[in-house]
Amino acid sequence: MIDRRKFLTTVALGTASAAFLSACGQSSSSGQTGSAENPVTITYTWWGNDDRAERTRKAIALFESKNPDIKVNGNFSDFPGYWQKRATEAAGGGLPDVMQWDLSYLRDYGQRNQLLDLGTVKINTDAFDKSLLPSGQIRGKTYGIPTSTNAFAVYYDPAKLASLGIAEPDGTWNYKEFNAFLAEVGAKGNGTLFGGTDYTGIWWNFNIWLRQNNIQAFTEDGKLGFSKDDLKKWWNLTADLRGTGAIVGEDKATQLLPKSPFGSNVTATEVTWDNFMAGYLADSGAKELKLVPVPSDDPDNLGLFLKPSMLMVASAKTKYKDAAARFIDFMVNDPEVGQIFKTSRGVPASKTQRDGTTFEGTDKLVVDYEKSIEKYLKDAPEPPIVGFGTLESTFKRVTQDLNYGKLTVDGAVDAWFKEAEDLIKQNA
Amino acid sequence: MTQSPTLSRRTASAPTQPRKSRRRGADARAGYTFLLPWLLGFIALTVGPMISSLYLSFTNYNLFDAPKWIGFDNYVTLFQDERFLQSVGVTMQYVVFGTPLKLAAALAIAMLLNSKRKGQGFYRSAFYAPSLIGASVSIAIVWKAMFGDSGPVDQGLSFFGINLGGWVGNPNMTMGMMILLTVWQFGAPMVIFLAGLKQIPVDLYEAASMDGAGPVRKFMNITWPMLSPVIFFNLLMETIHAFQIFASAYIISNGEGGPAGSTLFYTLYLYLRGFSDFRMGYASAMAWLLVIVVGIITLIFFKTSKSWVHYSGDAK
C-alpha cells in the first residue's frame, strides 16, 4: 500500500520541480525565443511530392544546424488537401507557424487577418526584384515573400517524340498548329501514348490566352473582366480533340492521381508551370524533358508573365514571430537553400540565392527558358479576387465534366459563370 | 395490433420505503456526480456546437469574418444548387441500394454462421473483421488500389473476358464500387442478427419440419417474423449510417467527389462547401437539412414498422 506521507511528499516535490523547470524555460526573455539547450519548436507545412519533401527536409536540417535555438516540425500534403487543412486550422485558430503559400489564396487569408504582416518582422528583401515583391502585398501590407518565380510553358519528352518519329517543336506555334501536334502524337501513340492533358482545363492557361487577346481576367473592383463568349471560345479550342488520342481521357487521368498523366508517362506533353520540372523528372524517370513557350495566335504577344511560384507566409497568431521570420528569411535568401531546391520551387527569386546556385542540366533548362521568354514577359496579372481558389478548382472540375462528356461547352460555361457570379456576390 | 408491448421490468419498480429516501438522495447525488464529466462533454461538444450550427445556418459565415444574418437564404439557395441536387441523388442511390444489400448479406452470413460447425468462432471473427477496420482510411486506399486501372479486380475480370477497365476513374462504376465497399462491411449488423437468431426457439423449427415445411417456408413464417424487431433495428441504424458516409468517399475521390461528381456524397459536398469554399453557413444549413430528413425517414420507419415488426408480447 502507498504510504500517505510519502505520497504527499512526492506530489509536492513533483509540483515544485515542475514549477521550477517552467520558470527556467521562461527565464530566457518572455518565452518567445529559445536557446540551444531549450529550443523553441515552430511548425512548417508545404504542398508537393516526395521530391520536394526530400529537399525540404534537407533545408530544415541545415536551418536547424545553423540555428540550434529553433526546431522546425515539418509536414506536407498534396495541393487540394492542403487548402482544406488550412481552412480547418484557420477556423480553429491553429494555423502552422510558417507555411508555403499560393498566390490564389493570399487574398482569402491575408485580407481576413489570418497571416502575419511580415513588414513587422526582420526579413531581408534587398536581393529581390522590386517588381516581384508587390505580388505578396495586399493593401500595403506584406503577407508573403516569394521564394521563386515560374512561368507557363509546354513540356515535352524528346525521347518519346523521337520514338514516334515526330520532330521536336520549336515553340513558335499557334493554337491550330499546337492542336495538330497533339493529334499527331495521339494518332502515332496508338492508345498507349496521348498528346497531352486537356490544356483548356487550367485557369492560368486561360488567363494567358485572355492576355494574348488583350482581355483582363478580373476588373479592379473584383468582377469578371471577360464574357461568357470568351470562355466559350476557349473551351471550344479543344472541342474536336476531346475523346481522341490527342487528349488523355479523364478516367485514365483520374486513376493516376496524385501523379499527373505526364509524370506517369501517359502523355508526351503537358502545359503547365516551368518549376514542375524536378517533380516530373522524379515521377516519370525520363532522362530529359524540354520546355517551349505556349501557343499564341499573335506571335508578338505570348501573354506570358513571371509569377511568384510560391510564397512564404507566417500565421498571424504565431507565438514565435522572431523564429518564424528567421526561418522565412533563411528559406528565401540562404544560398545553400537555393543549392538544395535548384529550380524545383521555380527559379529562386532572391539574387543571392540565384547567384549561389549552380544550375546544370534540367535546372539550367528552366533558367534558360525563363531567360528566353524575357522579351515576351509582361506585368503579372492583378492579384486574384477573394475566393479565387474555389473558382480555379471549379474551372478544373467543369473541364473534367466536359471531358467525361457530362457537359457540353455551353453547359460548362453556364455552370462556371453561375458559380463565379455567386461567389463574387458572396464576398462583395 | 391494438395492444402495444408492455415491458415488465419497467413496471416492476423497486420497493419504496420512506426511511431509505435520504439514502436515495445521496445515491442520486453520487450518480449525478459520476455523470457530470459526460454531461459536461455532451453539452460542450454536442449540444453547444449543434445550437451554434443552427444559428450559423441562417447566416453568411466564411470562417473568418463575423457571421451575417441572412434568414432562410441558405435553405432557398440549396434547391437551386445543381451540385447539391447531385449530391442528394448520389446519396439516395447509395442508401437505397447499399443498405438493403448490406443487410441481406449480413442476414445470409449470420444464418450460415448460426449453425453449429467446426471453427465457428474463427469464421465469425473473420466475417466481422472487415467492419472493424472498414471505416478506416487505409481500407479506402486499398479499395482504391484494388479497383484502379490494372488493379486486381480489373485483372480478375479480364481473366473471364470482362474488360471494364479501372472503376475508380469511371463515373458509371464508382457507385457500384462504393456499394460493394459498404456491403463488405456487414460485420456489425451480422453480429446483431446472430444474436437475434439465437433467440428463436428451436422447437418452432422442429414443429414446422414435422408439418413438412421447407427451408423457404421456415424462413418466411418463422425466421422473418421472429427476427423482425432485429431487422427493424438494423435497417434503421444502417440507413442512418449510410447517410453519413464520408471517409471512404473522401479518400477514393481525392476529396473532390469525382469523377464527374459520381461520388459527391452529401456529407462530402457539405464538407467541401464549408472548408474549401469557406461557406460555413451554407454547410450548416445542409447539415440541418440532413438532420431533418433523417428524422423524417426514421419517423416513417417507425410508423410503417407496426405492420411488419412483431414483438413477442404482441397479441395477434
XYZ file of N, CA, C and O in Angstrom, chain B residues 53-54 56-59 74-79 81 83-88 91 243 264-274 277 279-294:
196
model
N -24.415 25.752 -34.802
C -24.542 25.463 -36.233
C -25.945 25.807 -36.731
O -26.113 26.227 -37.870
N -26.925 25.651 -35.840
C -28.289 26.056 -36.228
C -28.319 27.556 -36.486
O -28.875 28.030 -37.475
N -25.706 29.414 -37.309
C -24.895 29.710 -38.492
C -25.630 29.391 -39.786
O -25.373 29.999 -40.816
N -26.556 28.428 -39.714
C -27.254 28.038 -40.935
C -28.144 29.166 -41.450
O -28.583 29.141 -42.586
N -28.394 30.173 -40.628
C -29.170 31.332 -41.073
C -28.273 32.522 -41.383
O -28.729 33.649 -41.485
N -26.982 32.262 -41.483
C -26.054 33.368 -41.719
C -25.165 33.086 -42.909
O -25.110 31.973 -43.417
N -29.892 30.591 -47.200
C -29.099 29.382 -47.458
C -29.992 28.222 -47.871
O -29.678 27.483 -48.796
N -31.115 28.090 -47.159
C -32.004 26.966 -47.427
C -32.645 27.094 -48.805
O -32.886 26.115 -49.494
N -32.915 28.345 -49.197
C -33.531 28.578 -50.502
C -32.519 28.300 -51.613
O -32.811 27.613 -52.590
N -31.304 28.833 -51.423
C -30.273 28.663 -52.453
C -29.971 27.190 -52.694
O -29.671 26.786 -53.815
N -30.026 26.406 -51.632
C -29.710 24.983 -51.739
C -30.438 24.325 -52.902
O -29.849 23.572 -53.669
N -31.732 24.668 -53.033
C -32.533 23.952 -54.020
C -32.335 24.467 -55.441
O -32.875 23.921 -56.382
N -29.114 24.845 -56.326
C -27.716 24.463 -56.495
C -27.652 23.066 -57.116
O -28.018 22.079 -56.486
N -25.197 21.156 -57.832
C -24.297 20.204 -57.180
C -24.939 19.647 -55.911
O -24.738 18.495 -55.565
N -25.715 20.476 -55.249
C -26.435 19.992 -54.072
C -27.408 18.890 -54.486
O -27.454 17.818 -53.877
N -28.162 19.166 -55.559
C -29.142 18.174 -56.012
C -28.426 16.894 -56.450
O -28.890 15.788 -56.179
N -27.266 17.082 -57.088
C -26.482 15.918 -57.481
C -26.061 15.108 -56.246
O -26.162 13.881 -56.223
N -25.625 15.817 -55.216
C -25.176 15.113 -54.012
C -26.330 14.369 -53.349
O -26.146 13.280 -52.798
N -27.530 14.947 -53.419
C -28.699 14.255 -52.868
C -28.952 12.969 -53.661
O -29.166 11.896 -53.089
N -26.329 10.301 -52.878
C -26.509 9.722 -51.548
C -27.725 8.805 -51.504
O -27.673 7.724 -50.902
N -26.399 7.405 -44.662
C -26.499 8.827 -44.974
C -25.220 9.573 -44.610
O -24.929 10.632 -45.130
N -19.953 12.391 -55.204
C -20.191 13.609 -54.432
C -21.294 13.337 -53.408
O -22.438 13.735 -53.586
N -20.950 12.642 -52.346
C -21.927 12.324 -51.312
C -22.291 13.590 -50.547
O -21.531 14.558 -50.514
N -23.451 13.528 -49.936
C -23.987 14.699 -49.240
C -22.979 15.294 -48.263
O -22.696 16.480 -48.290
N -22.443 14.448 -47.400
C -21.524 14.959 -46.382
C -20.234 15.474 -46.992
O -19.619 16.387 -46.471
N -19.841 14.881 -48.108
C -18.616 15.336 -48.770
C -18.824 16.729 -49.350
O -17.978 17.615 -49.222
N -19.980 16.947 -49.970
C -20.276 18.262 -50.514
C -20.406 19.290 -49.391
O -19.938 20.419 -49.506
N -21.011 18.850 -48.310
C -21.141 19.707 -47.138
C -19.757 20.156 -46.659
O -19.500 21.330 -46.414
N -18.861 19.178 -46.587
C -17.511 19.459 -46.140
C -16.798 20.409 -47.104
O -16.158 21.380 -46.693
N -16.942 20.140 -48.403
C -16.283 20.983 -49.400
C -16.820 22.420 -49.329
O -16.055 23.378 -49.415
N -18.126 22.543 -49.165
C -18.724 23.864 -49.054
C -18.172 24.614 -47.848
O -17.856 25.795 -47.917
N -18.071 23.898 -46.745
C -17.630 24.535 -45.507
C -16.155 24.870 -45.509
O -15.753 25.977 -45.181
N -14.736 26.093 -49.748
C -15.287 27.327 -50.283
C -15.560 28.352 -49.192
O -16.106 29.408 -49.468
N -17.800 28.463 -46.907
C -19.204 28.843 -46.746
C -19.827 27.994 -45.660
O -20.605 27.087 -45.902
N -19.448 28.336 -44.426
C -19.849 27.525 -43.288
C -21.337 27.662 -42.996
O -21.958 26.717 -42.515
N -21.915 28.817 -43.297
C -23.353 28.985 -43.093
C -24.136 28.038 -43.990
O -25.055 27.342 -43.549
N -23.730 27.996 -45.224
C -24.339 27.106 -46.216
C -24.204 25.646 -45.777
O -25.155 24.873 -45.804
N -22.992 25.300 -45.341
C -22.733 23.928 -44.895
C -23.594 23.584 -43.682
O -24.102 22.467 -43.572
N -23.763 24.549 -42.791
C -24.600 24.312 -41.612
C -26.044 24.060 -42.019
O -26.716 23.187 -41.460
N -26.512 24.832 -43.004
C -27.876 24.625 -43.492
C -28.017 23.209 -44.044
O -29.009 22.519 -43.801
N -26.987 22.776 -44.784
C -27.016 21.411 -45.313
C -27.067 20.387 -44.189
O -27.793 19.392 -44.261
N -26.290 20.637 -43.149
C -26.251 19.696 -42.028
C -27.612 19.583 -41.368
O -28.090 18.493 -41.062
N -28.280 20.722 -41.197
C -29.583 20.682 -40.533
C -30.646 20.049 -41.411
O -31.534 19.361 -40.921
N -30.507 20.273 -42.702
C -31.437 19.620 -43.621
C -31.290 18.103 -43.529
O -32.274 17.358 -43.552
N -30.035 17.663 -43.387
C -29.787 16.228 -43.259
C -30.429 15.687 -41.979
O -31.062 14.627 -41.988
N -30.270 16.439 -40.900
C -30.874 16.023 -39.628
C -32.387 15.861 -39.799
O -32.969 14.863 -39.374
N -32.985 16.864 -40.457
C -34.442 16.842 -40.622
C -34.865 15.641 -41.481
O -35.776 14.889 -41.132
N -34.165 15.447 -42.597
C -34.537 14.354 -43.499
C -34.374 12.997 -42.810
O -35.260 12.139 -42.884
N -33.250 12.814 -42.127
C -33.041 11.542 -41.437
C -34.108 11.354 -40.358
O -34.626 10.255 -40.168
